[in-house]
Tab-separated table of C-alpha atoms and ligand atoms in Angstrom:
chain	number	residue	atom	x	y	z
F	193	UNK	CA	-17.951	2.632	12.143
F	194	UNK	CA	-15.393	2.062	9.381
F	195	UNK	CA	-15.679	-0.969	7.125
F	196	UNK	CA	-13.275	-2.817	4.866
F	197	UNK	CA	-14.291	-4.937	1.857
F	198	UNK	CA	-13.922	-8.687	2.294
F	199	UNK	CA	-12.404	-9.375	-1.115
F	200	UNK	CA	-14.871	-12.252	-1.546
F	201	UNK	CA	-17.450	-11.387	-4.267
F	202	UNK	CA	-21.023	-11.588	-2.999
F	203	UNK	CA	-20.133	-11.350	0.697
F	204	UNK	CA	-19.989	-7.590	1.247
F	205	UNK	CA	-23.625	-7.052	0.416
F	206	UNK	CA	-24.521	-9.557	3.160
F	207	UNK	CA	-22.587	-7.576	5.785
F	208	UNK	CA	-23.481	-3.940	5.156
F	209	UNK	CA	-20.502	-3.320	2.901
F	210	UNK	CA	-17.658	-5.129	4.638
F	211	UNK	CA	-16.006	-6.132	7.902
F	212	UNK	CA	-16.001	-3.665	10.792
F	213	UNK	CA	-12.565	-2.095	10.966
F	214	UNK	CA	-10.623	-2.868	13.113
F	215	UNK	CA	-11.955	-6.278	14.087
F	216	UNK	CA	-11.086	-9.941	14.464
F	217	UNK	CA	-12.913	-12.438	12.254
F	218	UNK	CA	-13.071	-16.135	13.032
F	219	UNK	CA	-13.308	-18.462	10.021
F	220	UNK	CA	-14.561	-21.839	11.196
F	221	UNK	CA	-15.139	-25.053	9.337
F	222	UNK	CA	-14.116	-28.630	8.780
F	223	UNK	CA	-11.084	-29.583	6.638
F	224	UNK	CA	-11.311	-28.506	3.009
F	225	UNK	CA	-14.264	-26.159	3.425
F	226	UNK	CA	-12.233	-23.191	2.085
F	227	UNK	CA	-10.938	-21.358	5.180
F	228	UNK	CA	-7.411	-20.779	3.877
F	229	UNK	CA	-8.710	-19.791	0.444
F	230	UNK	CA	-10.984	-17.180	2.042
F	231	UNK	CA	-8.197	-15.643	4.120
F	232	UNK	CA	-5.628	-15.614	1.322
F	233	UNK	CA	-8.020	-14.154	-1.235
F	234	UNK	CA	-8.753	-11.346	1.224
F	235	UNK	CA	-5.028	-10.716	1.838
F	236	UNK	CA	-4.321	-10.519	-1.908
F	237	UNK	CA	-7.263	-8.130	-2.276
F	238	UNK	CA	-5.590	-5.807	0.252
F	239	UNK	CA	-2.117	-6.170	-1.237
F	240	UNK	CA	-3.492	-5.307	-4.693
F	241	UNK	CA	-4.613	-1.974	-3.260
F	242	UNK	CA	-0.984	-1.258	-2.355
F	243	UNK	CA	-1.215	-2.042	1.365
F	244	UNK	CA	0.685	-4.676	3.299
F	245	UNK	CA	-0.896	-7.980	4.319
F	246	UNK	CA	0.681	-10.670	6.492
F	247	UNK	CA	0.049	-14.413	6.523
F	248	UNK	CA	1.146	-16.235	9.684
F	249	UNK	CA	1.191	-19.987	9.319
F	250	UNK	CA	1.100	-22.211	12.392
F	251	UNK	CA	1.394	-25.526	10.611
F	252	UNK	CA	5.190	-25.595	10.318
F	253	UNK	CA	5.297	-25.959	6.583
F	254	UNK	CA	7.515	-23.797	4.418
F	255	UNK	CA	5.736	-20.838	2.777
F	256	UNK	CA	6.265	-22.268	-0.710
F	257	UNK	CA	3.865	-25.132	0.088
F	258	UNK	CA	0.950	-22.746	0.594
F	259	UNK	CA	2.172	-20.577	-2.275
F	260	UNK	CA	2.175	-23.501	-4.678
F	261	UNK	CA	-1.478	-24.342	-3.846
F	262	UNK	CA	-2.440	-20.698	-4.101
F	263	UNK	CA	-0.689	-20.164	-7.411
F	264	UNK	CA	-3.493	-22.187	-9.026
F	265	UNK	CA	-5.869	-19.305	-8.288
F	266	UNK	CA	-6.115	-16.280	-10.550
F	267	UNK	CA	-5.974	-13.922	-7.554
F	268	UNK	CA	-2.444	-15.124	-6.750
F	269	UNK	CA	0.149	-12.558	-7.798
F	270	UNK	CA	3.821	-13.472	-7.391
F	271	UNK	CA	4.816	-9.837	-7.876
F	272	UNK	CA	3.017	-8.882	-4.655
F	273	UNK	CA	4.932	-11.604	-2.809
F	274	UNK	CA	8.274	-10.590	-4.339
F	275	UNK	CA	7.720	-6.922	-3.469
F	276	UNK	CA	6.685	-7.889	0.092
F	277	UNK	CA	3.197	-6.464	-0.140
F	278	UNK	CA	2.048	-9.932	0.861
F	279	UNK	CA	4.340	-11.442	3.451
F	280	UNK	CA	4.382	-15.140	4.346
F	281	UNK	CA	5.669	-15.931	7.848
F	282	UNK	CA	5.915	-19.162	9.779
F	283	UNK	CA	5.036	-19.351	13.496
F	284	UNK	CA	6.020	-23.023	13.520
F	285	UNK	CA	9.190	-22.927	15.622
F	286	UNK	CA	7.727	-20.555	18.209
F	287	UNK	CA	4.977	-23.055	18.964
F	288	UNK	CA	7.511	-25.123	20.916
F	289	UNK	CA	8.243	-22.157	23.194
F	290	UNK	CA	4.675	-21.544	24.401
F	291	UNK	CA	1.885	-18.983	24.078
F	292	UNK	CA	3.971	-16.018	25.269
F	293	UNK	CA	6.566	-16.616	22.558
F	294	UNK	CA	3.868	-16.956	19.874
F	295	UNK	CA	2.243	-13.704	20.968
F	296	UNK	CA	5.606	-11.898	20.913
F	297	UNK	CA	6.332	-13.218	17.432
F	298	UNK	CA	2.947	-11.979	16.178
F	299	UNK	CA	3.567	-8.572	17.771
F	300	UNK	CA	7.037	-8.422	16.230
F	301	UNK	CA	5.720	-9.065	12.728
F	302	UNK	CA	2.902	-6.552	13.112
F	303	UNK	CA	5.312	-3.873	14.336
F	304	UNK	CA	7.766	-4.611	11.546
F	305	UNK	CA	5.271	-4.614	8.666
F	306	UNK	CA	2.239	-2.546	9.859
F	307	UNK	CA	-0.194	-4.766	7.911
F	308	UNK	CA	-3.742	-3.731	7.151
F	309	UNK	CA	-4.843	-7.382	7.078
F	310	UNK	CA	-3.433	-10.319	9.021
F	311	UNK	CA	-4.271	-13.983	8.646
F	312	UNK	CA	-3.400	-16.529	11.366
F	313	UNK	CA	-3.939	-20.017	9.966
F	314	UNK	CA	-4.938	-22.083	11.949
F	315	UNK	CA	-5.320	-21.008	15.585
F	316	UNK	CA	-6.067	-24.655	16.447
F	317	UNK	CA	-2.320	-25.407	16.373
F	318	UNK	CA	-1.732	-22.799	19.095
F	319	UNK	CA	-4.677	-24.054	21.132
F	320	UNK	CA	-3.153	-27.532	21.316
F	321	UNK	CA	0.156	-26.299	22.760
F	322	UNK	CA	-1.578	-24.436	25.608
F	323	UNK	CA	-2.505	-27.158	28.055
F	324	UNK	CA	-5.616	-25.635	29.596
F	325	UNK	CA	-8.704	-23.747	28.491
F	326	UNK	CA	-7.735	-20.990	30.970
F	327	UNK	CA	-4.354	-20.491	29.297
F	328	UNK	CA	-5.950	-20.425	25.874
F	329	UNK	CA	-8.518	-17.873	27.014
F	330	UNK	CA	-5.734	-15.637	28.366
F	331	UNK	CA	-3.715	-16.021	25.155
F	332	UNK	CA	-6.712	-15.270	22.952
F	333	UNK	CA	-7.777	-12.283	25.042
F	334	UNK	CA	-4.300	-10.738	24.841
F	335	UNK	CA	-4.042	-11.484	21.125
F	336	UNK	CA	-7.439	-9.977	20.279
F	337	UNK	CA	-6.875	-6.875	22.418
F	338	UNK	CA	-3.476	-6.352	20.829
F	339	UNK	CA	-4.678	-6.810	17.241
F	340	UNK	CA	-7.657	-4.496	17.658
F	341	UNK	CA	-5.335	-1.794	18.919
F	342	UNK	CA	-3.284	-2.058	15.725
F	343	UNK	CA	-5.929	-0.827	13.304
F	344	UNK	CA	-6.190	-3.887	11.112
F	345	UNK	CA	-8.570	-6.698	10.259
F	346	UNK	CA	-7.390	-10.112	11.379
F	347	UNK	CA	-8.663	-13.479	10.195
F	348	UNK	CA	-8.180	-16.514	12.375
F	349	UNK	CA	-9.077	-20.001	11.210
F	350	UNK	CA	-10.244	-22.812	13.413
F	351	UNK	CA	-11.045	-26.366	12.497
F	352	UNK	CA	-14.467	-27.160	13.786
F	353	UNK	CA	-17.993	-28.193	13.026
F	354	UNK	CA	-21.287	-26.509	13.892
F	355	UNK	CA	-21.669	-28.863	16.857
F	356	UNK	CA	-18.531	-27.479	18.499
F	357	UNK	CA	-19.519	-23.823	18.144
F	358	UNK	CA	-21.584	-23.428	21.297
F	359	UNK	CA	-18.635	-24.335	23.531
F	360	UNK	CA	-16.033	-22.453	21.526
F	361	UNK	CA	-14.110	-19.717	23.317
F	362	UNK	CA	-12.915	-18.281	20.003
F	363	UNK	CA	-16.451	-17.786	18.726
F	364	UNK	CA	-17.417	-15.856	21.867
F	365	UNK	CA	-14.319	-13.702	21.842
F	366	UNK	CA	-13.991	-12.738	18.164
F	367	UNK	CA	-16.064	-9.890	16.695
F	368	UNK	CA	-17.294	-11.955	13.772
F	369	UNK	CA	-17.807	-15.624	13.062
F	370	UNK	CA	-18.105	-17.000	9.535
F	371	UNK	CA	-18.732	-20.714	9.172
F	372	UNK	CA	-17.789	-22.594	6.037
F	373	UNK	CA	-19.285	-26.013	5.488
F	374	UNK	CA	-20.092	-28.669	2.940
F	375	UNK	CA	-23.260	-30.650	2.752
F	376	UNK	CA	-23.419	-34.086	1.260
F	377	UNK	CA	-25.767	-34.476	-1.682
F	378	UNK	CA	-26.496	-37.701	-3.503
F	379	UNK	CA	-23.140	-38.100	-5.234
F	380	UNK	CA	-21.350	-34.911	-4.297
F	381	UNK	CA	-20.909	-32.176	-1.721
F	382	UNK	CA	-21.821	-28.533	-1.928
F	383	UNK	CA	-19.953	-25.786	-0.120
F	384	UNK	CA	-21.673	-23.113	1.971
F	385	UNK	CA	-20.839	-19.929	3.825
F	386	UNK	CA	-22.818	-18.570	6.769
F	387	UNK	CA	-22.309	-15.341	8.715
F	388	UNK	CA	-23.115	-16.389	12.266
F	389	UNK	CA	-22.082	-13.258	14.059
F	390	UNK	CA	-20.807	-9.807	13.222
F	391	UNK	CA	-20.784	-7.188	15.941
F	392	UNK	CA	-22.372	-3.887	14.954
F	393	UNK	CA	-23.723	-5.314	11.703
F	394	UNK	CA	-27.191	-6.182	10.505
F	395	UNK	CA	-25.934	-9.144	8.471
F	396	UNK	CA	-27.939	-11.605	6.443
F	397	UNK	CA	-28.436	-14.993	8.029
F	398	UNK	CA	-28.564	-18.528	6.704
F	399	UNK	CA	-26.252	-20.649	4.603
F	400	UNK	CA	-25.314	-19.257	1.184
F	401	UNK	CA	-23.979	-21.364	-1.604
F	402	UNK	CA	-20.222	-20.944	-2.018
F	403	UNK	CA	-18.303	-21.551	-5.226
F	404	UNK	CA	-14.563	-22.178	-5.400
F	405	UNK	CA	-13.006	-22.303	-8.853
F	406	UNK	CA	-9.835	-21.029	-10.506
F	407	UNK	CA	-10.956	-17.424	-10.017
F	408	UNK	CA	-11.135	-18.009	-6.258
F	409	UNK	CA	-14.114	-18.013	-3.937
F	410	UNK	CA	-17.467	-16.283	-4.337
F	411	UNK	CA	-20.811	-16.344	-2.553
F	412	UNK	CA	-23.903	-17.058	-4.626
F	413	UNK	CA	-26.805	-14.638	-4.143
F	414	UNK	CA	-29.281	-17.086	-2.610
F	415	UNK	CA	-29.552	-20.517	-1.029
F	416	UNK	CA	-29.447	-23.264	-3.649
H	296	ATP	N1	-8.749	-24.419	-8.312
H	296	ATP	C1	-9.770	-24.918	-7.613
H	296	ATP	N2	-10.951	-25.146	-8.194
H	296	ATP	C2	-11.982	-25.619	-7.493
H	296	ATP	N3	-11.958	-25.917	-6.181
H	296	ATP	C3	-10.800	-25.727	-5.555
H	296	ATP	C4	-9.648	-25.207	-6.211
H	296	ATP	N4	-8.667	-25.108	-5.311
H	296	ATP	C5	-9.180	-25.547	-4.154
H	296	ATP	N5	-10.447	-25.925	-4.284
H	296	ATP	C6	-11.344	-26.430	-3.230
H	296	ATP	O1	-10.976	-25.830	-2.010
H	296	ATP	C7	-10.641	-26.827	-1.052
H	296	ATP	C8	-9.440	-26.414	-0.213
H	296	ATP	O2	-9.765	-25.244	0.415
H	296	ATP	P1	-8.875	-24.705	1.625
H	296	ATP	O3	-7.507	-25.240	1.583
H	296	ATP	O4	-9.064	-23.255	1.584
H	296	ATP	O5	-9.670	-25.372	2.823
H	296	ATP	P2	-9.394	-25.294	4.382
H	296	ATP	O6	-10.719	-25.128	5.020
H	296	ATP	O7	-8.345	-24.279	4.649
H	296	ATP	O8	-8.845	-26.745	4.684
H	296	ATP	P3	-7.892	-27.236	5.886
H	296	ATP	O9	-8.731	-27.255	7.129
H	296	ATP	O10	-7.502	-28.594	5.445
H	296	ATP	O11	-6.736	-26.293	5.959
H	296	ATP	C9	-10.264	-28.048	-1.858
H	296	ATP	O12	-10.462	-29.206	-1.102
H	296	ATP	C10	-11.182	-27.914	-3.042
H	296	ATP	O13	-12.457	-28.455	-2.726
H	297	MG	MG1	-6.435	-24.407	5.509
């Protein structure tokens, strides 16, 4: 099985060298746990190697909003955006036209750019426009099947807590699930990353301390 590095220091040695390739990785966690940072850092990692990476936003905000947050990180490279190695796209408008239109838009951008990494952030916005669980399951199934046929690694973010995992369709259907979380300490919170599932991989288990600073995100070697 082929693998592709995550682009997050400290993570690859927990997952036998990287993500199975091709595969779909679900990044779950509550607001502010670092899901978008994870996905974007991984896209920049790919773009720096000279390959194309695509970011698909479903929150209907112009790309410059995300870019201005990201530009605080050292991994952000405007040259890669200007030369279209890292492409920012907005799914926003398509959300009003239903799941079929969203899927078509994703397929269109993949066919146009042939990305090696894709990041759909967040899938929760698409879930809310599909009225039933059945429709969402169908959408997700088609999306995952399509993406895996394209020879790329896709990250999908979803806003949820550990308690919601056991009933989550996304977690069952994706190849890998990484949960990001923060735990309240006396006067602060600490961030954590946990690999909950990775098909075909003997991954380490348990929460690992996660650091986010101006260099980006990294996983600490052991639980602290
Ligand atoms: N330069 C920085 N230095 C340290 N920590 C930072 C820095 N930039 C962001 N962070 C941390 O990362 C968090 C934001 O992470 P991110 O936007 O990736 O989270 P998210 O899980 O995508 O959130 P949401 O669900 O709201 O989209 C901030 O709340 C902050 O704690
Ligand atoms: Mg986010």
